PDB file of C-alpha atoms and ligand atoms in Angstrom:
ATOM      1  CA  MET P   1     111.009  98.812 114.634  1.00 93.00           C
ATOM      2  CA  ASN P   2     108.322 101.271 113.495  1.00 96.00           C
ATOM      3  CA  ALA P   3     109.207 104.597 112.078  1.00 97.00           C
ATOM      4  CA  ILE P   4     106.733 106.424 114.225  1.00 98.00           C
ATOM      5  CA  GLU P   5     104.836 105.247 117.249  1.00 98.00           C
ATOM      6  CA  VAL P   6     102.222 107.302 118.942  1.00 98.00           C
ATOM      7  CA  ASN P   7     100.967 105.851 122.217  1.00 98.00           C
ATOM      8  CA  ASN P   8      97.850 107.113 123.982  1.00 98.00           C
ATOM      9  CA  VAL P   9      98.607 110.778 123.313  1.00 98.00           C
ATOM     10  CA  SER P  10      96.147 113.319 124.653  1.00 98.00           C
ATOM     11  CA  LYS P  11      96.418 117.126 124.406  1.00 98.00           C
ATOM     12  CA  LYS P  12      94.098 119.771 125.928  1.00 97.00           C
ATOM     13  CA  PHE P  13      93.736 123.355 124.856  1.00 97.00           C
ATOM     14  CA  LYS P  14      92.026 126.140 126.777  1.00 94.00           C
ATOM     15  CA  VAL P  15      89.795 128.472 124.749  1.00 90.00           C
ATOM     16  CA  SER P  16      87.990 131.272 126.602  1.00 92.00           C
ATOM     17  CA  GLY P  17      88.632 129.657 129.954  1.00 93.00           C
ATOM     18  CA  LYS P  18      87.218 126.316 128.788  1.00 95.00           C
ATOM     19  CA  GLU P  19      89.371 123.261 128.274  1.00 95.00           C
ATOM     20  CA  PHE P  20      88.860 120.711 125.593  1.00 95.00           C
ATOM     21  CA  TYR P  21      90.712 117.738 124.167  1.00 97.00           C
ATOM     22  CA  ALA P  22      92.238 118.477 120.709  1.00 97.00           C
ATOM     23  CA  LEU P  23      93.541 114.938 120.922  1.00 98.00           C
ATOM     24  CA  LYS P  24      92.245 112.143 123.125  1.00 98.00           C
ATOM     25  CA  ASN P  25      94.116 108.833 123.624  1.00 98.00           C
ATOM     26  CA  VAL P  26      95.532 108.831 120.111  1.00 98.00           C
ATOM     27  CA  SER P  27      97.589 105.816 119.138  1.00 98.00           C
ATOM     28  CA  LEU P  28      98.960 104.939 115.670  1.00 97.00           C
ATOM     29  CA  ASP P  29     102.096 103.709 114.085  1.00 97.00           C
ATOM     30  CA  VAL P  30     103.836 104.322 110.783  1.00 98.00           C
ATOM     31  CA  LYS P  31     105.860 101.312 109.528  1.00 97.00           C
ATOM     32  CA  GLN P  32     109.101 101.470 107.624  1.00 96.00           C
ATOM     33  CA  ASN P  33     108.561 102.241 103.947  1.00 96.00           C
ATOM     34  CA  GLU P  34     104.952 103.045 104.337  1.00 97.00           C
ATOM     35  CA  ILE P  35     102.732 106.104 103.812  1.00 98.00           C
ATOM     36  CA  LEU P  36     100.135 106.397 106.478  1.00 98.00           C
ATOM     37  CA  GLY P  37      97.329 108.780 105.616  1.00 97.00           C
ATOM     38  CA  LEU P  38      95.745 110.632 108.446  1.00 97.00           C
ATOM     39  CA  LEU P  39      92.382 111.658 107.146  1.00 94.00           C
ATOM     40  CA  GLY P  40      90.015 113.921 109.056  1.00 92.00           C
ATOM     41  CA  PRO P  41      87.910 117.062 108.655  1.00 90.00           C
ATOM     42  CA  ASN P  42      89.260 120.519 109.570  1.00 91.00           C
ATOM     43  CA  GLY P  43      89.832 120.890 113.273  1.00 94.00           C
ATOM     44  CA  SER P  44      90.023 117.154 113.915  1.00 95.00           C
ATOM     45  CA  GLY P  45      93.567 117.452 115.417  1.00 97.00           C
ATOM     46  CA  LYS P  46      95.859 116.539 112.548  1.00 96.00           C
ATOM     47  CA  THR P  47      98.248 119.493 112.803  1.00 95.00           C
ATOM     48  CA  THR P  48      98.275 119.145 116.593  1.00 97.00           C
ATOM     49  CA  LEU P  49      99.379 115.581 116.277  1.00 97.00           C
ATOM     50  CA  THR P  50     102.040 116.423 113.654  1.00 96.00           C
ATOM     51  CA  ASN P  51     103.407 119.124 115.941  1.00 94.00           C
ATOM     52  CA  ILE P  52     103.589 116.748 118.861  1.00 96.00           C
ATOM     53  CA  ILE P  53     105.338 114.123 116.706  1.00 95.00           C
ATOM     54  CA  ILE P  54     108.040 116.592 115.667  1.00 91.00           C
ATOM     55  CA  GLY P  55     108.430 117.982 119.215  1.00 90.00           C
ATOM     56  CA  LEU P  56     106.948 121.433 118.645  1.00 88.00           C
ATOM     57  CA  LEU P  57     104.186 120.714 121.159  1.00 93.00           C
ATOM     58  CA  ILE P  58     104.298 118.582 124.184  1.00 94.00           C
ATOM     59  CA  ALA P  59     101.589 116.087 124.861  1.00 96.00           C
ATOM     60  CA  ASP P  60      99.650 116.136 128.189  1.00 97.00           C
ATOM     61  CA  GLU P  61      99.666 112.416 128.283  1.00 98.00           C
ATOM     62  CA  GLY P  62     101.130 109.566 126.283  1.00 98.00           C
ATOM     63  CA  ASN P  63     104.377 109.398 124.353  1.00 96.00           C
ATOM     64  CA  VAL P  64     105.861 109.379 120.868  1.00 97.00           C
ATOM     65  CA  LYS P  65     108.683 107.227 119.604  1.00 97.00           C
ATOM     66  CA  LEU P  66     110.592 107.951 116.463  1.00 97.00           C
ATOM     67  CA  LEU P  67     112.763 105.065 115.176  1.00 96.00           C
ATOM     68  CA  GLY P  68     112.307 103.440 118.639  1.00 96.00           C
ATOM     69  CA  LYS P  69     113.361 106.521 120.573  1.00 95.00           C
ATOM     70  CA  ASP P  70     111.141 108.515 122.854  1.00 95.00           C
ATOM     71  CA  VAL P  71     111.029 112.085 121.562  1.00 93.00           C
ATOM     72  CA  GLU P  72     110.947 113.764 125.007  1.00 90.00           C
ATOM     73  CA  LYS P  73     114.018 111.770 126.210  1.00 92.00           C
ATOM     74  CA  PHE P  74     115.969 111.991 122.958  1.00 92.00           C
ATOM     75  CA  PRO P  75     114.964 115.269 121.427  1.00 90.00           C
ATOM     76  CA  ASP P  76     117.827 115.051 118.920  1.00 90.00           C
ATOM     77  CA  ILE P  77     115.957 112.370 117.079  1.00 91.00           C
ATOM     78  CA  THR P  78     113.712 115.019 115.574  1.00 88.00           C
ATOM     79  CA  GLU P  79     116.670 116.236 113.496  1.00 85.00           C
ATOM     80  CA  LYS P  80     116.139 113.038 111.396  1.00 88.00           C
ATOM     81  CA  ILE P  81     112.668 114.166 110.452  1.00 92.00           C
ATOM     82  CA  GLY P  82     111.474 116.464 107.655  1.00 90.00           C
ATOM     83  CA  LEU P  83     108.256 118.421 108.030  1.00 90.00           C
ATOM     84  CA  VAL P  84     106.468 119.826 105.021  1.00 89.00           C
ATOM     85  CA  SER P  85     103.585 122.078 106.026  1.00 82.00           C
ATOM     86  CA  THR P  86     101.373 124.581 104.516  1.00 70.00           C
ATOM     87  CA  ASP P  87     102.438 126.856 107.342  1.00 68.00           C
ATOM     88  CA  ALA P  88     106.085 126.816 106.236  1.00 69.00           C
ATOM     89  CA  ARG P  89     107.286 130.464 105.682  1.00 76.00           C
ATOM     90  CA  PHE P  90     110.688 131.739 104.583  1.00 82.00           C
ATOM     91  CA  HIS P  91     111.933 135.175 105.043  1.00 83.00           C
ATOM     92  CA  TRP P  92     110.816 137.175 101.970  1.00 81.00           C
ATOM     93  CA  ALA P  93     114.242 138.651 101.181  1.00 87.00           C
ATOM     94  CA  LEU P  94     115.972 135.257 100.843  1.00 92.00           C
ATOM     95  CA  SER P  95     116.615 133.786  97.441  1.00 95.00           C
ATOM     96  CA  VAL P  96     115.979 130.144  96.749  1.00 95.00           C
ATOM     97  CA  ASN P  97     119.707 129.537  96.932  1.00 94.00           C
ATOM     98  CA  ASP P  98     119.879 131.291 100.323  1.00 95.00           C
ATOM     99  CA  VAL P  99     117.197 128.960 101.623  1.00 94.00           C
ATOM    100  CA  PHE P 100     119.298 125.914 100.688  1.00 94.00           C
ATOM    101  CA  SER P 101     122.401 127.408 102.127  1.00 93.00           C
ATOM    102  CA  PHE P 102     120.710 128.423 105.357  1.00 92.00           C
ATOM    103  CA  PHE P 103     119.087 125.123 106.011  1.00 90.00           C
ATOM    104  CA  GLY P 104     122.235 123.260 104.904  1.00 91.00           C
ATOM    105  CA  MET P 105     124.113 125.105 107.602  1.00 91.00           C
ATOM    106  CA  VAL P 106     121.367 124.437 110.130  1.00 87.00           C
ATOM    107  CA  TYR P 107     121.693 120.706 109.362  1.00 85.00           C
ATOM    108  CA  GLY P 108     125.491 120.986 109.745  1.00 88.00           C
ATOM    109  CA  LEU P 109     126.480 120.218 106.134  1.00 91.00           C
ATOM    110  CA  ASP P 110     129.803 121.619 104.975  1.00 93.00           C
ATOM    111  CA  ARG P 111     129.966 123.920 101.930  1.00 93.00           C
ATOM    112  CA  LYS P 112     130.646 121.147  99.437  1.00 95.00           C
ATOM    113  CA  GLU P 113     127.894 118.917 100.778  1.00 93.00           C
ATOM    114  CA  ARG P 114     125.465 121.785 100.851  1.00 93.00           C
ATOM    115  CA  LYS P 115     126.061 122.587  97.203  1.00 94.00           C
ATOM    116  CA  LYS P 116     125.767 118.914  96.202  1.00 94.00           C
ATOM    117  CA  ARG P 117     122.535 118.375  98.022  1.00 92.00           C
ATOM    118  CA  ALA P 118     121.056 121.678  96.867  1.00 94.00           C
ATOM    119  CA  ASP P 119     121.902 120.869  93.196  1.00 94.00           C
ATOM    120  CA  GLU P 120     120.371 117.387  93.589  1.00 91.00           C
ATOM    121  CA  LEU P 121     117.144 118.732  95.039  1.00 91.00           C
ATOM    122  CA  MET P 122     116.753 121.678  92.703  1.00 92.00           C
ATOM    123  CA  ASN P 123     117.053 119.223  89.900  1.00 89.00           C
ATOM    124  CA  PHE P 124     114.542 116.857  91.456  1.00 82.00           C
ATOM    125  CA  PHE P 125     111.964 119.659  92.064  1.00 83.00           C
ATOM    126  CA  GLY P 126     112.688 121.604  88.908  1.00 85.00           C
ATOM    127  CA  LEU P 127     113.826 124.665  90.794  1.00 91.00           C
ATOM    128  CA  GLU P 128     117.095 125.257  88.886  1.00 93.00           C
ATOM    129  CA  SER P 129     115.759 128.223  86.915  1.00 95.00           C
ATOM    130  CA  LEU P 130     114.621 129.856  90.137  1.00 95.00           C
ATOM    131  CA  VAL P 131     117.846 129.628  91.990  1.00 94.00           C
ATOM    132  CA  ASN P 132     118.339 133.431  92.318  1.00 95.00           C
ATOM    133  CA  ARG P 133     114.692 134.358  92.626  1.00 95.00           C
ATOM    134  CA  ARG P 134     113.526 135.874  95.930  1.00 95.00           C
ATOM    135  CA  VAL P 135     111.098 133.807  97.937  1.00 92.00           C
ATOM    136  CA  ASP P 136     108.501 136.572  97.870  1.00 90.00           C
ATOM    137  CA  ALA P 137     108.338 136.344  94.121  1.00 92.00           C
ATOM    138  CA  LEU P 138     107.648 132.548  94.040  1.00 90.00           C
ATOM    139  CA  SER P 139     104.158 131.261  93.310  1.00 86.00           C
ATOM    140  CA  THR P 140     102.424 129.130  95.944  1.00 80.00           C
ATOM    141  CA  GLY P 141     103.335 125.969  94.063  1.00 81.00           C
ATOM    142  CA  GLU P 142     106.936 126.936  93.727  1.00 87.00           C
ATOM    143  CA  LYS P 143     107.096 127.794  97.424  1.00 86.00           C
ATOM    144  CA  MET P 144     105.639 124.388  98.316  1.00 84.00           C
ATOM    145  CA  ARG P 145     108.231 122.639  96.140  1.00 86.00           C
ATOM    146  CA  LEU P 146     110.938 124.700  97.870  1.00 90.00           C
ATOM    147  CA  SER P 147     109.504 123.751 101.236  1.00 88.00           C
ATOM    148  CA  PHE P 148     109.578 120.168 100.139  1.00 86.00           C
ATOM    149  CA  ALA P 149     113.163 120.355  98.908  1.00 89.00           C
ATOM    150  CA  LYS P 150     114.204 122.076 102.157  1.00 90.00           C
ATOM    151  CA  ALA P 151     112.696 119.271 104.136  1.00 88.00           C
ATOM    152  CA  LEU P 152     114.776 116.716 102.255  1.00 87.00           C
ATOM    153  CA  MET P 153     118.115 118.632 102.766  1.00 89.00           C
ATOM    154  CA  ASN P 154     119.171 116.356 105.618  1.00 85.00           C
ATOM    155  CA  ASN P 155     118.027 113.103 103.986  1.00 87.00           C
ATOM    156  CA  PRO P 156     115.335 112.729 106.585  1.00 92.00           C
ATOM    157  CA  LYS P 157     114.561 109.184 107.847  1.00 94.00           C
ATOM    158  CA  ILE P 158     110.867 110.151 108.140  1.00 96.00           C
ATOM    159  CA  LEU P 159     108.734 112.754 106.533  1.00 96.00           C
ATOM    160  CA  LEU P 160     105.706 114.409 108.027  1.00 96.00           C
ATOM    161  CA  LEU P 161     103.491 116.021 105.381  1.00 95.00           C
ATOM    162  CA  ASP P 162     100.780 118.281 106.838  1.00 93.00           C
ATOM    163  CA  GLU P 163      98.217 118.926 104.119  1.00 92.00           C
ATOM    164  CA  PRO P 164     101.001 119.356 101.523  1.00 89.00           C
ATOM    165  CA  THR P 165      98.658 120.273  98.698  1.00 87.00           C
ATOM    166  CA  LEU P 166      96.298 122.621 100.581  1.00 83.00           C
ATOM    167  CA  GLY P 167      95.636 125.705  98.482  1.00 74.00           C
ATOM    168  CA  LEU P 168      97.595 124.556  95.467  1.00 77.00           C
ATOM    169  CA  ASP P 169      96.028 124.496  92.023  1.00 78.00           C
ATOM    170  CA  PRO P 170      95.090 121.103  90.737  1.00 85.00           C
ATOM    171  CA  SER P 171      97.948 120.651  88.232  1.00 80.00           C
ATOM    172  CA  ILE P 172     100.535 121.455  90.792  1.00 78.00           C
ATOM    173  CA  SER P 173      98.839 119.173  93.351  1.00 85.00           C
ATOM    174  CA  ILE P 174      99.079 116.326  90.868  1.00 88.00           C
ATOM    175  CA  LYS P 175     102.736 116.935  90.313  1.00 83.00           C
ATOM    176  CA  LEU P 176     103.456 117.164  93.965  1.00 85.00           C
ATOM    177  CA  ARG P 177     101.589 113.881  94.635  1.00 91.00           C
ATOM    178  CA  LYS P 178     103.738 112.201  92.040  1.00 91.00           C
ATOM    179  CA  GLU P 179     106.770 113.612  93.765  1.00 86.00           C
ATOM    180  CA  ILE P 180     105.651 112.291  97.107  1.00 92.00           C
ATOM    181  CA  LYS P 181     105.108 108.830  95.677  1.00 93.00           C
ATOM    182  CA  ASN P 182     108.606 109.036  93.935  1.00 90.00           C
ATOM    183  CA  ILE P 183     110.345 109.863  97.128  1.00 89.00           C
ATOM    184  CA  ASN P 184     108.713 107.020  98.978  1.00 94.00           C
ATOM    185  CA  LYS P 185     109.485 104.563  96.172  1.00 93.00           C
ATOM    186  CA  GLU P 186     113.026 105.757  95.567  1.00 89.00           C
ATOM    187  CA  PHE P 187     114.230 106.205  99.156  1.00 89.00           C
ATOM    188  CA  GLY P 188     111.622 104.089 101.081  1.00 94.00           C
ATOM    189  CA  THR P 189     111.035 107.148 103.334  1.00 95.00           C
ATOM    190  CA  PRO P 190     108.186 106.472 105.750  1.00 97.00           C
ATOM    191  CA  MET P 191     105.615 109.242 105.792  1.00 97.00           C
ATOM    192  CA  LEU P 192     102.672 110.537 107.783  1.00 98.00           C
ATOM    193  CA  LEU P 193     100.419 112.422 105.434  1.00 97.00           C
ATOM    194  CA  THR P 194      97.585 114.414 106.866  1.00 96.00           C
ATOM    195  CA  SER P 195      94.870 115.466 104.560  1.00 92.00           C
ATOM    196  CA  HIS P 196      91.273 116.166 104.314  1.00 88.00           C
ATOM    197  CA  TYR P 197      91.248 115.191 100.599  1.00 89.00           C
ATOM    198  CA  MET P 198      90.036 111.663 100.211  1.00 90.00           C
ATOM    199  CA  ARG P 199      91.504 111.267  96.776  1.00 89.00           C
ATOM    200  CA  GLU P 200      94.914 112.276  97.917  1.00 92.00           C
ATOM    201  CA  VAL P 201      94.926 109.693 100.644  1.00 94.00           C
ATOM    202  CA  GLN P 202      93.486 107.107  98.322  1.00 93.00           C
ATOM    203  CA  GLN P 203      96.309 107.767  95.768  1.00 93.00           C
ATOM    204  CA  LEU P 204      99.285 107.941  98.126  1.00 96.00           C
ATOM    205  CA  ALA P 205      98.671 106.060 101.341  1.00 97.00           C
ATOM    206  CA  ASN P 206      99.149 102.392 102.088  1.00 97.00           C
ATOM    207  CA  ARG P 207      96.975 102.634 105.134  1.00 97.00           C
ATOM    208  CA  VAL P 208      94.646 105.288 106.421  1.00 96.00           C
ATOM    209  CA  ALA P 209      93.835 106.371 109.947  1.00 96.00           C
ATOM    210  CA  PHE P 210      90.540 108.205 110.338  1.00 95.00           C
ATOM    211  CA  ILE P 211      90.626 111.044 112.910  1.00 95.00           C
ATOM    212  CA  TYR P 212      87.523 112.761 114.105  1.00 93.00           C
ATOM    213  CA  LYS P 213      87.280 115.334 116.974  1.00 93.00           C
ATOM    214  CA  GLY P 214      90.729 114.359 118.266  1.00 96.00           C
ATOM    215  CA  ARG P 215      90.112 110.564 118.313  1.00 96.00           C
ATOM    216  CA  ILE P 216      91.307 107.931 115.911  1.00 95.00           C
ATOM    217  CA  MET P 217      88.181 106.010 114.905  1.00 90.00           C
ATOM    218  CA  ASP P 218      89.654 103.426 112.686  1.00 89.00           C
ATOM    219  CA  THR P 219      92.776 102.384 110.824  1.00 93.00           C
ATOM    220  CA  ARG P 220      92.809 100.211 107.774  1.00 94.00           C
ATOM    221  CA  LYS P 221      94.451  99.308 104.428  1.00 95.00           C
ATOM    222  CA  VAL P 222      93.638 101.600 101.557  1.00 93.00           C
ATOM    223  CA  LYS P 223      93.874  99.022  98.823  1.00 92.00           C
ATOM    224  CA  GLY P 224      90.306  97.894  97.824  1.00 91.00           C
ATOM    225  CA  LEU P 225      88.729 100.470 100.077  1.00 91.00           C
ATOM    226  CA  ASP P 226      86.128 102.892  98.831  1.00 90.00           C
ATOM    227  CA  LEU P 227      87.554 105.778 100.820  1.00 87.00           C
ATOM    228  CA  GLU P 228      84.671 108.123 100.099  1.00 86.00           C
ATOM    229  CA  LYS P 229      82.052 105.718 101.227  1.00 88.00           C
ATOM    230  CA  TYR P 230      84.135 104.814 104.253  1.00 86.00           C
ATOM    231  CA  PHE P 231      84.728 108.435 105.208  1.00 82.00           C
ATOM    232  CA  LEU P 232      81.015 109.359 105.055  1.00 83.00           C
ATOM    233  CA  LYS P 233      80.125 106.277 107.017  1.00 84.00           C
ATOM    234  CA  MET P 234      82.699 107.121 109.717  1.00 80.00           C
ATOM    235  CA  VAL P 235      81.420 110.725 109.967  1.00 79.00           C
ATOM    236  CA  LYS P 236      77.836 109.553 110.260  1.00 82.00           C
ATOM    237  CA  THR P 237      78.600 106.881 112.881  1.00 80.00           C
ATOM    238  CA  ASN P 238      80.487 109.351 114.985  1.00 75.00           C
ATOM    239  CA  GLU P 239      78.304 112.372 114.759  1.00 73.00           C
ATOM    240  CA  ASP P 240      76.905 113.515 118.120  1.00 62.00           C
TER     241      ASP P 240
HETATM  242  N1  ADP R   1      97.177 126.595 120.195  1.00 76.27           N
HETATM  243  C1  ADP R   1      95.859 126.343 120.263  1.00 76.27           C
HETATM  244  N2  ADP R   1      95.112 126.846 121.210  1.00 76.27           N
HETATM  245  C2  ADP R   1      93.719 126.583 121.279  1.00 76.27           C
HETATM  246  N3  ADP R   1      93.157 125.683 120.427  1.00 76.27           N
HETATM  247  C3  ADP R   1      93.872 125.152 119.444  1.00 76.27           C
HETATM  248  C4  ADP R   1      95.282 125.386 119.342  1.00 76.27           C
HETATM  249  N4  ADP R   1      95.739 124.740 118.252  1.00 76.27           N
HETATM  250  C5  ADP R   1      94.694 124.080 117.713  1.00 76.27           C
HETATM  251  N5  ADP R   1      93.555 124.329 118.457  1.00 76.27           N
HETATM  252  C6  ADP R   1      92.246 123.676 118.227  1.00 76.27           C
HETATM  253  O1  ADP R   1      92.381 122.307 118.316  1.00 76.27           O
HETATM  254  C7  ADP R   1      91.586 121.665 117.337  1.00 76.27           C
HETATM  255  C8  ADP R   1      92.431 120.783 116.481  1.00 76.27           C
HETATM  256  O2  ADP R   1      93.186 121.703 115.586  1.00 76.27           O
HETATM  257  P1  ADP R   1      94.206 121.249 114.456  1.00 76.27           P
HETATM  258  O3  ADP R   1      95.101 120.253 115.040  1.00 76.27           O
HETATM  259  O4  ADP R   1      94.847 122.422 113.787  1.00 76.27           O
HETATM  260  O5  ADP R   1      93.182 120.496 113.443  1.00 76.27           O
HETATM  261  P2  ADP R   1      93.431 120.102 111.904  1.00 76.27           P
HETATM  262  O6  ADP R   1      94.807 120.235 111.583  1.00 76.27           O
HETATM  263  O7  ADP R   1      92.897 118.687 111.779  1.00 76.27           O
HETATM  264  O8  ADP R   1      92.570 121.026 111.085  1.00 76.27           O
HETATM  265  C9  ADP R   1      90.754 122.750 116.697  1.00 76.27           C
HETATM  266  O9  ADP R   1      89.580 122.858 117.312  1.00 76.27           O
HETATM  267  C10 ADP R   1      91.660 123.990 116.907  1.00 76.27           C
HETATM  268  O10 ADP R   1      90.902 125.164 116.849  1.00 76.27           O
HETATM  269 MG1   MG R   2      95.846 121.300 110.085  1.00 76.27          MG
END
């Protein structure tokens, strides 16, 4: 059974009265234990697809299966998924500890479990010294680590990472990429990683799907691939 299966998904948006396809007949799968990179330029449909997979947006056509279950028929399945996105925001007045408590409650963990999980994750992401700090006082990198830790609260069976290092300074990006790799190694968590950084995909992903103007142009193994060359070739081939 695949972790994620996207079958012929299309999504239209209307902008100033004109409809266009943000996604057109998109199909892909993420296998157990693997990191699939979804590589594409800005506006190619990566976030739209991520939001459809996690059930925040409904596809016009096609379907998504998570762990073999259709997301529209079994919406509870999305509780087994963690989303880390650059768009993640926490209320400014919450402390790091509050964020863990809040999401622990949302995920239905009892007090003891919440504390245990929060301690483990704060340790893993080096957030212990920030436990009482308010979210609005955290740096971008610290916020991203918190967002990551939060997404792992419920031991997700699948992780969706939507441009997880966007806007982070290089040293933090490097650290976060190491953490992504670690999580995948240690827990075997399958991941869909969207990015427009070729190096990030090259480093982390087992396979890469190339998305351009809402269409998946190609999917292939990363090992042995010169991703930069490949990316430029794909853009050139698919230019209007
Ligand atoms: N809610 C929306 N309404 C109208 N257009 C949208 C909406 N969300 C995204 N789009 C458009 O759909 C396209 C794909 O966007 P997005 O999925 O965010 O791309 P990416 O994440 O790859 O940068 C873009 O042209 C974007 O402007
Ligand atoms: Mg995006």
